[in-house]
PDB file of N, CA, C and O in Angstrom:
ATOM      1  N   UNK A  23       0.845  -1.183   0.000  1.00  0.00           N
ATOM      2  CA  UNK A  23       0.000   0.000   0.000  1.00  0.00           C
ATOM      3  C   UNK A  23       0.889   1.245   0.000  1.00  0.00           C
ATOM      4  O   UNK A  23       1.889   1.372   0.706  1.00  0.00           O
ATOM      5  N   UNK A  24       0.421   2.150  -0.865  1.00  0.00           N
ATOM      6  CA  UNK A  24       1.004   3.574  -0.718  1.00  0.00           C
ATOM      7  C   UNK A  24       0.876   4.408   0.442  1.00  0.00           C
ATOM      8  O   UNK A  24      -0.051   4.203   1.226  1.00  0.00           O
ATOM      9  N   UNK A  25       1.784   5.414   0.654  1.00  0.00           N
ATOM     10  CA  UNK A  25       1.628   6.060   1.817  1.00  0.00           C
ATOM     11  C   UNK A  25       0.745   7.240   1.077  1.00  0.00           C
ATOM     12  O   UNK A  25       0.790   7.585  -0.104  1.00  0.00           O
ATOM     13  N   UNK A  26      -0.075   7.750   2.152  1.00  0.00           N
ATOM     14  CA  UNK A  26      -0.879   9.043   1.899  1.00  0.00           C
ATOM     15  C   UNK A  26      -0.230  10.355   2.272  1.00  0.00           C
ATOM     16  O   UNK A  26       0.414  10.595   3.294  1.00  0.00           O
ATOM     17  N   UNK A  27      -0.597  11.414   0.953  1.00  0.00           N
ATOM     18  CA  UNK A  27      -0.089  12.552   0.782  1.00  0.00           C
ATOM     19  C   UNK A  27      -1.587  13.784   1.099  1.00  0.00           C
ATOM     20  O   UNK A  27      -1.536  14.969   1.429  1.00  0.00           O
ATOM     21  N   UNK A  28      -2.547  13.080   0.888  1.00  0.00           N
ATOM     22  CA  UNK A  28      -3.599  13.733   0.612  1.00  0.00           C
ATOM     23  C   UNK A  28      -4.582  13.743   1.997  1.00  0.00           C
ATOM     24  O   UNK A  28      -4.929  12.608   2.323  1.00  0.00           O
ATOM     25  N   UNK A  29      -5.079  14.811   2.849  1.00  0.00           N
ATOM     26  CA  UNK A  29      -5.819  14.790   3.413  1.00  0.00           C
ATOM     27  C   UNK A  29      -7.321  14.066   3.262  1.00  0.00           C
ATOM     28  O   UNK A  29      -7.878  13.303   4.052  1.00  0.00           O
ATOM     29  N   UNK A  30      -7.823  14.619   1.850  1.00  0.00           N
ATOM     30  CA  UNK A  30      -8.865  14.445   2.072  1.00  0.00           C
ATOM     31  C   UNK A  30      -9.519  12.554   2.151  1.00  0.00           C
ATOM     32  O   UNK A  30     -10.687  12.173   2.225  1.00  0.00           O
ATOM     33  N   UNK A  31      -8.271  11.747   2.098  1.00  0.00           N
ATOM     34  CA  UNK A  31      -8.132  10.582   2.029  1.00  0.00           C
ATOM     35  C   UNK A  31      -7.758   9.918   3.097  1.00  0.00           C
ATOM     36  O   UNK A  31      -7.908   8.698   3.163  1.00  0.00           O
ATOM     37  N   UNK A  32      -7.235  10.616   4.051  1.00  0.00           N
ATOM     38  CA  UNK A  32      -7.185   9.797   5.556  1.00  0.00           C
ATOM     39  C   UNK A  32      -8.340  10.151   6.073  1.00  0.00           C
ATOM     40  O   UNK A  32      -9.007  11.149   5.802  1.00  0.00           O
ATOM     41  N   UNK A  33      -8.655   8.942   7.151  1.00  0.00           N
ATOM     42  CA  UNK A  33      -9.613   9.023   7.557  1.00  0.00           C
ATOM     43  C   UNK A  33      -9.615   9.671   8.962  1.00  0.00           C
ATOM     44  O   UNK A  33      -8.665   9.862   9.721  1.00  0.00           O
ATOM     45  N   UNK A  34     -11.106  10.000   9.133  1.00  0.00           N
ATOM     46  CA  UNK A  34     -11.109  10.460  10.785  1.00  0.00           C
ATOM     47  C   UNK A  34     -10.347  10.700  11.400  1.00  0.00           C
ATOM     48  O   UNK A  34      -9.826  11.800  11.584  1.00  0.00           O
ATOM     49  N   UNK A  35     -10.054   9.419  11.986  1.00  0.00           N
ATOM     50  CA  UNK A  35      -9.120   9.154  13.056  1.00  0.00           C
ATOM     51  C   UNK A  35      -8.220   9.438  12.599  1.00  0.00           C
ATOM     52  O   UNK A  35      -8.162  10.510  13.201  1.00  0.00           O
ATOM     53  N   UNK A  36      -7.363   9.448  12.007  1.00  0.00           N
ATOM     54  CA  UNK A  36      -6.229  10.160  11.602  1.00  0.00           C
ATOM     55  C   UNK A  36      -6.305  11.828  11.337  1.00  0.00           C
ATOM     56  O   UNK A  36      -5.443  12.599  11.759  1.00  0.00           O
ATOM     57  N   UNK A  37      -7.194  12.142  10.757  1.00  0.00           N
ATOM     58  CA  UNK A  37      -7.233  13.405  11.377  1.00  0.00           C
ATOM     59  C   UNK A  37      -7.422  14.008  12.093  1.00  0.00           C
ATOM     60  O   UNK A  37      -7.010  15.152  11.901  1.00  0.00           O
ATOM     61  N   UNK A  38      -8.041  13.786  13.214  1.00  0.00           N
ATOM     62  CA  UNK A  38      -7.957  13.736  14.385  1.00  0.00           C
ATOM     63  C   UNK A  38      -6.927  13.784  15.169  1.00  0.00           C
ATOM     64  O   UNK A  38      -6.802  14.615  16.068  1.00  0.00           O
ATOM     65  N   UNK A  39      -6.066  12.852  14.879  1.00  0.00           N
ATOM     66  CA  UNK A  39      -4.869  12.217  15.625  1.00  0.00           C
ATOM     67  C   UNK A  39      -3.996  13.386  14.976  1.00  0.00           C
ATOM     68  O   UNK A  39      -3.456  14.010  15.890  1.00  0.00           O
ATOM     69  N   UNK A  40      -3.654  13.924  13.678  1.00  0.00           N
ATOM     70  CA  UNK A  40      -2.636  15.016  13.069  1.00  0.00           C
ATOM     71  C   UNK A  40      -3.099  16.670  13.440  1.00  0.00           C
ATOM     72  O   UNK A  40      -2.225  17.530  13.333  1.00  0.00           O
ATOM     73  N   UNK A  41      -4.189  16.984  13.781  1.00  0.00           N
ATOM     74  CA  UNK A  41      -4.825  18.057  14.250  1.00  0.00           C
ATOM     75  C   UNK A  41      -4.703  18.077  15.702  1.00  0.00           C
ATOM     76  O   UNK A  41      -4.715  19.143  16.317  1.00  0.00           O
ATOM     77  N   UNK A  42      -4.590  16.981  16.259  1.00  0.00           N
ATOM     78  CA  UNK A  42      -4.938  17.407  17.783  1.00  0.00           C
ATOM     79  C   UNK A  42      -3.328  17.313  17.818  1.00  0.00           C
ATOM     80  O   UNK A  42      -3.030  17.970  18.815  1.00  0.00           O
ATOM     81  N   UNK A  43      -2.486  16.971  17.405  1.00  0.00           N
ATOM     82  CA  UNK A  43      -1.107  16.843  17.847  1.00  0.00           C
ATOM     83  C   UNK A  43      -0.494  18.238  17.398  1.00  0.00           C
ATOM     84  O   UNK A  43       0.204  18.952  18.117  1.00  0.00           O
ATOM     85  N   UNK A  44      -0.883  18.515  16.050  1.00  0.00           N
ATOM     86  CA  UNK A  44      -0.153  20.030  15.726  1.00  0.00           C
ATOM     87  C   UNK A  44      -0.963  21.323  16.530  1.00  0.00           C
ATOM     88  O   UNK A  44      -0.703  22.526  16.555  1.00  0.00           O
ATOM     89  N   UNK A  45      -1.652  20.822  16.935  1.00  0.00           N
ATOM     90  CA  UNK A  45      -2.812  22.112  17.616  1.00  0.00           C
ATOM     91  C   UNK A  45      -1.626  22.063  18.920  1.00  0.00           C
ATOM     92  O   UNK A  45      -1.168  23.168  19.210  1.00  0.00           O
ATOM     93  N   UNK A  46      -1.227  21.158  19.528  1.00  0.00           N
ATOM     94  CA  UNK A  46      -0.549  21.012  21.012  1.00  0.00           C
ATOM     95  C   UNK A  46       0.936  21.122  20.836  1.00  0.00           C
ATOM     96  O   UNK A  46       1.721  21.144  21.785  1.00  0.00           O
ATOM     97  N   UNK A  47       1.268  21.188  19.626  1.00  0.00           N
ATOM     98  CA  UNK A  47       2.925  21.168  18.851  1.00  0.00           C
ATOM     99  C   UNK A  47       3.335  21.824  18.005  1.00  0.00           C
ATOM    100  O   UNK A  47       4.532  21.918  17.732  1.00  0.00           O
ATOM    101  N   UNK A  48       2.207  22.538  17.294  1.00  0.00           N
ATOM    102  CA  UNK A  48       3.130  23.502  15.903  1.00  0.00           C
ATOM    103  C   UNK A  48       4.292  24.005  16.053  1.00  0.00           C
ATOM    104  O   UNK A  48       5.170  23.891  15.197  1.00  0.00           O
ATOM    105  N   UNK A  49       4.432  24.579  17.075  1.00  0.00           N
ATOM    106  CA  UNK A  49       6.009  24.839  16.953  1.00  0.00           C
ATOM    107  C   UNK A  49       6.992  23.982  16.721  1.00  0.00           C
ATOM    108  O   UNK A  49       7.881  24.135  15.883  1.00  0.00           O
ATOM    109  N   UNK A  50       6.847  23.017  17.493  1.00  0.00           N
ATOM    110  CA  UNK A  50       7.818  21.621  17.020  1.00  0.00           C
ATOM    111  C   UNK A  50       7.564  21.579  15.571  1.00  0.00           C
ATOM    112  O   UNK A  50       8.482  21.881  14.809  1.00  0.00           O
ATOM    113  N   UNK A  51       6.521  21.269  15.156  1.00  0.00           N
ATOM    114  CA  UNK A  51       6.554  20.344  13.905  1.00  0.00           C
ATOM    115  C   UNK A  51       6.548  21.328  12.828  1.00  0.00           C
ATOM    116  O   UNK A  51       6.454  20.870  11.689  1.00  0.00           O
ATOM    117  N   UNK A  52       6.644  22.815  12.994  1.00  0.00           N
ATOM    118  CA  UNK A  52       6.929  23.733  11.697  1.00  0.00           C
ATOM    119  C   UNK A  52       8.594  23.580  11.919  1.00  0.00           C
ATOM    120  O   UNK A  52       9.213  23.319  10.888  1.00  0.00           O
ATOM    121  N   UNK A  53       9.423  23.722  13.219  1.00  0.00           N
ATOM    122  CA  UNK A  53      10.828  23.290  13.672  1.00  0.00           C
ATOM    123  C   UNK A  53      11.654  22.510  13.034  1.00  0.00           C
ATOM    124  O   UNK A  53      12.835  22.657  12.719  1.00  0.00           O
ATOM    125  N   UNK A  54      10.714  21.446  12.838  1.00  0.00           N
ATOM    126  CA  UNK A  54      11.506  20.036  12.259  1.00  0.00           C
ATOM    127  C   UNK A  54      10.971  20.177  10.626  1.00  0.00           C
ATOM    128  O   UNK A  54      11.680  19.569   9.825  1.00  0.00           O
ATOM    129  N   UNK A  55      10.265  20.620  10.284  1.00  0.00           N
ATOM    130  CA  UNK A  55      10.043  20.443   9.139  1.00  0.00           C
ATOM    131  C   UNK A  55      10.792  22.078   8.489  1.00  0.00           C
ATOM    132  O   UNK A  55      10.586  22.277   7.292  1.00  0.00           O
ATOM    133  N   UNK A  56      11.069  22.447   8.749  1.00  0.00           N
ATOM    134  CA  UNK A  56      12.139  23.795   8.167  1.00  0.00           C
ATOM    135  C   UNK A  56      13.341  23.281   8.479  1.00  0.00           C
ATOM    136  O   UNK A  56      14.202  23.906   7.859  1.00  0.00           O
ATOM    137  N   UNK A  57      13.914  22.229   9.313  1.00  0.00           N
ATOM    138  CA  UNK A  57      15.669  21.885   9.345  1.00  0.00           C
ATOM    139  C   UNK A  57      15.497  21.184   7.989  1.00  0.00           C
ATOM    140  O   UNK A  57      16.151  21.317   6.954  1.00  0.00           O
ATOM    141  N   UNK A  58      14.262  20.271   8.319  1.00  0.00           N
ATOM    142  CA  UNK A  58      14.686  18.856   7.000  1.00  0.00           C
ATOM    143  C   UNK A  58      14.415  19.120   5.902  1.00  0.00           C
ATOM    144  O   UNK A  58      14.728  18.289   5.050  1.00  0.00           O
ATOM    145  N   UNK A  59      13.503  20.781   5.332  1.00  0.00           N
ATOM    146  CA  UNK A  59      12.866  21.217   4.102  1.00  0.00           C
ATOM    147  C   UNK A  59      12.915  22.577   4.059  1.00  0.00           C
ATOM    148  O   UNK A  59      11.908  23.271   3.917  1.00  0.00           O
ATOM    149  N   UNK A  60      14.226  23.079   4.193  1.00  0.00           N
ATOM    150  CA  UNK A  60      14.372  24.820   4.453  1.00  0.00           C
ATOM    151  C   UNK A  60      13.765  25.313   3.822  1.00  0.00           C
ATOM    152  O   UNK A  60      13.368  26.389   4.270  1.00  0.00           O
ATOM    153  N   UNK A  61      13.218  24.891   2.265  1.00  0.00           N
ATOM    154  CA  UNK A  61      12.609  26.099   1.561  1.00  0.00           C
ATOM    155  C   UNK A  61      11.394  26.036   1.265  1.00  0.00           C
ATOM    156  O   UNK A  61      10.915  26.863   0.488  1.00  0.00           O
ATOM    157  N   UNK A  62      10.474  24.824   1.943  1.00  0.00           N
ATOM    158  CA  UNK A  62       9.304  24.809   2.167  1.00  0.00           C
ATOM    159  C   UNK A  62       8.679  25.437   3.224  1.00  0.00           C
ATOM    160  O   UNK A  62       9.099  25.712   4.348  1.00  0.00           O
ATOM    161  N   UNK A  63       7.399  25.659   2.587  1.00  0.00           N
ATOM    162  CA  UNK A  63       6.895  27.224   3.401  1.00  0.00           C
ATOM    163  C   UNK A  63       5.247  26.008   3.698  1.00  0.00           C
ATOM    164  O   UNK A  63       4.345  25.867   2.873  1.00  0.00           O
ATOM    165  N   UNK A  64       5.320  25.349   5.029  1.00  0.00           N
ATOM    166  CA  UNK A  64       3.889  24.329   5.037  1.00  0.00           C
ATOM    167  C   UNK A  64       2.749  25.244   5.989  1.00  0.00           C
ATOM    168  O   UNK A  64       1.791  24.755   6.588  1.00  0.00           O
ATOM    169  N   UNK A  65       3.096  26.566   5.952  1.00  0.00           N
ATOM    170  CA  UNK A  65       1.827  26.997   7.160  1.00  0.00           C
ATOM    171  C   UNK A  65       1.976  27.434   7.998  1.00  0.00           C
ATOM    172  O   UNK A  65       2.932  26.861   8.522  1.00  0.00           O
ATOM    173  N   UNK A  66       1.342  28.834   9.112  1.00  0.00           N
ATOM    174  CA  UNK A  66       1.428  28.709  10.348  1.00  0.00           C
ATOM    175  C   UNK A  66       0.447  28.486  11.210  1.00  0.00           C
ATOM    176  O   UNK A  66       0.742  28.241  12.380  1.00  0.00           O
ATOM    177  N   UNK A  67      -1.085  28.534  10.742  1.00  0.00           N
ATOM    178  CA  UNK A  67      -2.035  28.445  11.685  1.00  0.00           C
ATOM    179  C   UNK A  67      -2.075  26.390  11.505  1.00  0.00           C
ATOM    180  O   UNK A  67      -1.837  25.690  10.521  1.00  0.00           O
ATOM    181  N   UNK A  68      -2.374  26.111  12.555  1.00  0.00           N
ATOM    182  CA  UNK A  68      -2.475  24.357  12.650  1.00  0.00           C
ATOM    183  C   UNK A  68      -2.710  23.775  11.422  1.00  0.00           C
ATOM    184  O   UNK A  68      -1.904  23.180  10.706  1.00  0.00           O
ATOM    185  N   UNK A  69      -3.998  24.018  11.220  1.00  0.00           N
ATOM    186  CA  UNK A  69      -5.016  23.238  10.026  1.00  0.00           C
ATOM    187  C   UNK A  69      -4.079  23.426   9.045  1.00  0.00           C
ATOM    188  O   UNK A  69      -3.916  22.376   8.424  1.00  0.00           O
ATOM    189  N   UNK A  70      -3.191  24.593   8.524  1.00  0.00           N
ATOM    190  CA  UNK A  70      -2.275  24.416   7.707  1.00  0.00           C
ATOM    191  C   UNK A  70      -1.404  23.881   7.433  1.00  0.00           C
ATOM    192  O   UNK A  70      -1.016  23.613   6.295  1.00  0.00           O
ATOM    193  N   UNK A  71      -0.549  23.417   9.239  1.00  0.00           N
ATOM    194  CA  UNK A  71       0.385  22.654   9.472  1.00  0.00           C
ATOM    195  C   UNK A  71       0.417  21.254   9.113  1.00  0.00           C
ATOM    196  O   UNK A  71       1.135  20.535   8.419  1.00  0.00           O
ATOM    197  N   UNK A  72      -0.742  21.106   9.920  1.00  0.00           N
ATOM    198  CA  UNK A  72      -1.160  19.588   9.683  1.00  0.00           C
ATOM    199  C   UNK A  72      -1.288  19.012   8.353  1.00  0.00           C
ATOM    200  O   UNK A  72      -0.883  17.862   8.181  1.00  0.00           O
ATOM    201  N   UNK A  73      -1.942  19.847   7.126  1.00  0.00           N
ATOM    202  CA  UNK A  73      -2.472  19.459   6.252  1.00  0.00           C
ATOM    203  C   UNK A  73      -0.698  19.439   5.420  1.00  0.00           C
ATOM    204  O   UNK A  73      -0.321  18.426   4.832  1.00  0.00           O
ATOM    205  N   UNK A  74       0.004  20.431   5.499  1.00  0.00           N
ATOM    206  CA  UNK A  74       1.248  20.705   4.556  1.00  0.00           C
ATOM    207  C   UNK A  74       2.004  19.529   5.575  1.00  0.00           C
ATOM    208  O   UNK A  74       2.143  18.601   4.778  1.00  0.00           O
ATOM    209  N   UNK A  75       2.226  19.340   6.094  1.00  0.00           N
ATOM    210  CA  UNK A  75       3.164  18.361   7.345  1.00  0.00           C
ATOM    211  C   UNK A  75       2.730  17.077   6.105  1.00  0.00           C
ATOM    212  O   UNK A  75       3.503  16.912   5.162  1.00  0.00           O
ATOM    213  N   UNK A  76       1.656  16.360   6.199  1.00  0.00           N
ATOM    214  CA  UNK A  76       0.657  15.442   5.836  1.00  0.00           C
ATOM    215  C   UNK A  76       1.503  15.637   4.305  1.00  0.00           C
ATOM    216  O   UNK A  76       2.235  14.737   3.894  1.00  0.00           O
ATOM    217  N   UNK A  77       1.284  17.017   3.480  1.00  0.00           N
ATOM    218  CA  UNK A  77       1.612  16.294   1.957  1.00  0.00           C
ATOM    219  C   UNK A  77       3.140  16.168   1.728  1.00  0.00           C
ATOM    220  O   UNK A  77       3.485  15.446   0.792  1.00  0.00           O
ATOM    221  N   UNK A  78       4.133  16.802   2.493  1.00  0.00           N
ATOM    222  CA  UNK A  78       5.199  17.038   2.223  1.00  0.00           C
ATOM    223  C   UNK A  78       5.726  15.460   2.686  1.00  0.00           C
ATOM    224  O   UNK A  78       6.369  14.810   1.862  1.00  0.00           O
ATOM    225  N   UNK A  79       5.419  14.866   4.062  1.00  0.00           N
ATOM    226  CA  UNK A  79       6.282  13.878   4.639  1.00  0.00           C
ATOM    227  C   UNK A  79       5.330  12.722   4.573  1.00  0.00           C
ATOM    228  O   UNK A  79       5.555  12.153   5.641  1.00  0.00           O
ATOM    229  N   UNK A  80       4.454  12.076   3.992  1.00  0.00           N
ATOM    230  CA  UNK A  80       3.002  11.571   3.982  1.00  0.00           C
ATOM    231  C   UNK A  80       2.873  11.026   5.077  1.00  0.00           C
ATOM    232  O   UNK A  80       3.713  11.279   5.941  1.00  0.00           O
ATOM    233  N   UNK A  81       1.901  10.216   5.334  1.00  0.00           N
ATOM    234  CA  UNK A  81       1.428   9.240   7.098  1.00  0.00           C
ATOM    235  C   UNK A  81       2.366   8.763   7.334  1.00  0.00           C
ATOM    236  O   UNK A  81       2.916   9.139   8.369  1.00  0.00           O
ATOM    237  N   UNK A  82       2.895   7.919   6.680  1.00  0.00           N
ATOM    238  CA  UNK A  82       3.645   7.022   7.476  1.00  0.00           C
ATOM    239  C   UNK A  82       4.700   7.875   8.666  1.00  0.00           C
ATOM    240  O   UNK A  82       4.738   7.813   9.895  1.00  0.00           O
ATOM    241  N   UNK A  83       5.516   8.686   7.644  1.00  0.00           N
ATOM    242  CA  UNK A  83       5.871   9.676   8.599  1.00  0.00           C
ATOM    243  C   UNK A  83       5.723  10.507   9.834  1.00  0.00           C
ATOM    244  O   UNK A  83       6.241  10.708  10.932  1.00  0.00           O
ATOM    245  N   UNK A  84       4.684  10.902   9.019  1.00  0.00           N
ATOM    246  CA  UNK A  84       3.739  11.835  10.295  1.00  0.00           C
ATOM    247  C   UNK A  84       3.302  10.927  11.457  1.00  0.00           C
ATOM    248  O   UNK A  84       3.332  11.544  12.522  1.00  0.00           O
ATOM    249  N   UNK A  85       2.850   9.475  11.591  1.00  0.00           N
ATOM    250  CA  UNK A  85       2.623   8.641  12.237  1.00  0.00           C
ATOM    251  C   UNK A  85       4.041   8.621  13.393  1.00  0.00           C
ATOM    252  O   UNK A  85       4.025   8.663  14.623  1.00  0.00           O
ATOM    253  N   UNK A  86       4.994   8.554  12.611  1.00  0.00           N
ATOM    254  CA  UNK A  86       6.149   7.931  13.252  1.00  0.00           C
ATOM    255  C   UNK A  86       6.785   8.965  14.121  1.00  0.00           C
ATOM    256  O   UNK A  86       7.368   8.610  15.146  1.00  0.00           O
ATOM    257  N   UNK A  87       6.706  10.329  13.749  1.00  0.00           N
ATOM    258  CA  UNK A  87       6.929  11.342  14.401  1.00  0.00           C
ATOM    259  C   UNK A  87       6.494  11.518  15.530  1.00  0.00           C
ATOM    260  O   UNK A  87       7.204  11.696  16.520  1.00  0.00           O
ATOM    261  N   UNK A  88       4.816  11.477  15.510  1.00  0.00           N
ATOM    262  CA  UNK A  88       4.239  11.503  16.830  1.00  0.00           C
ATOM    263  C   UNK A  88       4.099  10.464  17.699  1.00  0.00           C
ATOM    264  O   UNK A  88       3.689  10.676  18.840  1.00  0.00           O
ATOM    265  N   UNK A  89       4.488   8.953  17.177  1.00  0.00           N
ATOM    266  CA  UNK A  89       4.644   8.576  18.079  1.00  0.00           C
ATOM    267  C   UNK A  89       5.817   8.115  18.420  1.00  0.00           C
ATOM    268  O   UNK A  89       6.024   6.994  18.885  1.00  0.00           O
ATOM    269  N   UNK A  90       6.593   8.922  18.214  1.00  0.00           N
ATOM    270  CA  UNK A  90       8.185   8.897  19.146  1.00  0.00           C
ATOM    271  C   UNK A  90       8.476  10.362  19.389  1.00  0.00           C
ATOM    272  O   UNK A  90       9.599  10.747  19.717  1.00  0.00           O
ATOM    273  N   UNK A  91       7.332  11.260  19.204  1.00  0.00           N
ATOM    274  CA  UNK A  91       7.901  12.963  20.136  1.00  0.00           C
ATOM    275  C   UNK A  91       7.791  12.825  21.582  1.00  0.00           C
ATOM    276  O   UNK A  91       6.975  12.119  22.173  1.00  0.00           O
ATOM    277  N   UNK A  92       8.616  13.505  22.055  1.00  0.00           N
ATOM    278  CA  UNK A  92       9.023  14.124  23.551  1.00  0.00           C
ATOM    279  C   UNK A  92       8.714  15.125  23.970  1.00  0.00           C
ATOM    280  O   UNK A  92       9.625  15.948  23.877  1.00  0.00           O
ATOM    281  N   UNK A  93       7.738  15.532  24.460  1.00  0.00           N
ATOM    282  CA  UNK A  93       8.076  17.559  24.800  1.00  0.00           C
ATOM    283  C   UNK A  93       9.304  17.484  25.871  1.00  0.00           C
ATOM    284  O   UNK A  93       9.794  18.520  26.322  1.00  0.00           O
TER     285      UNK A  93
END
């Protein structure tokens, strides 16, 4: 199976799960995603984050991120 790039294709729970984490983290995750993609510009209000986070690094990623972040 392919990894997903596209919001409107994960489901619920997963959005859920990428919204409630960048709502409690944007700073982190605009942080890490400007070291590893300096000249990508993914957003600053959440819903933006989440959604540009989502097409740039797809789920699998985004999955793996949050569940190995630390505050």
């Amino acid at each position: 199976m392919s990894d997903i790039n596209d919001w409107v294709k994960l489901s619920e729970e997963d959005k859920k799960l990428i919204s409630d984490f960048v709502s409690s983290n944007s700073a982190a995750v605009r942080e890490m995603m400007r070291n590893k993609f300096p000249s990508l510009y993914i957003g600053r209000h959440p819903d933006e984050v989440a959604r540009g986070w989502l097409m740039i690094a797809g789920l699998n990623e985004v999955k793996t991120f949050i569940s190995g972040y630390k505050k």
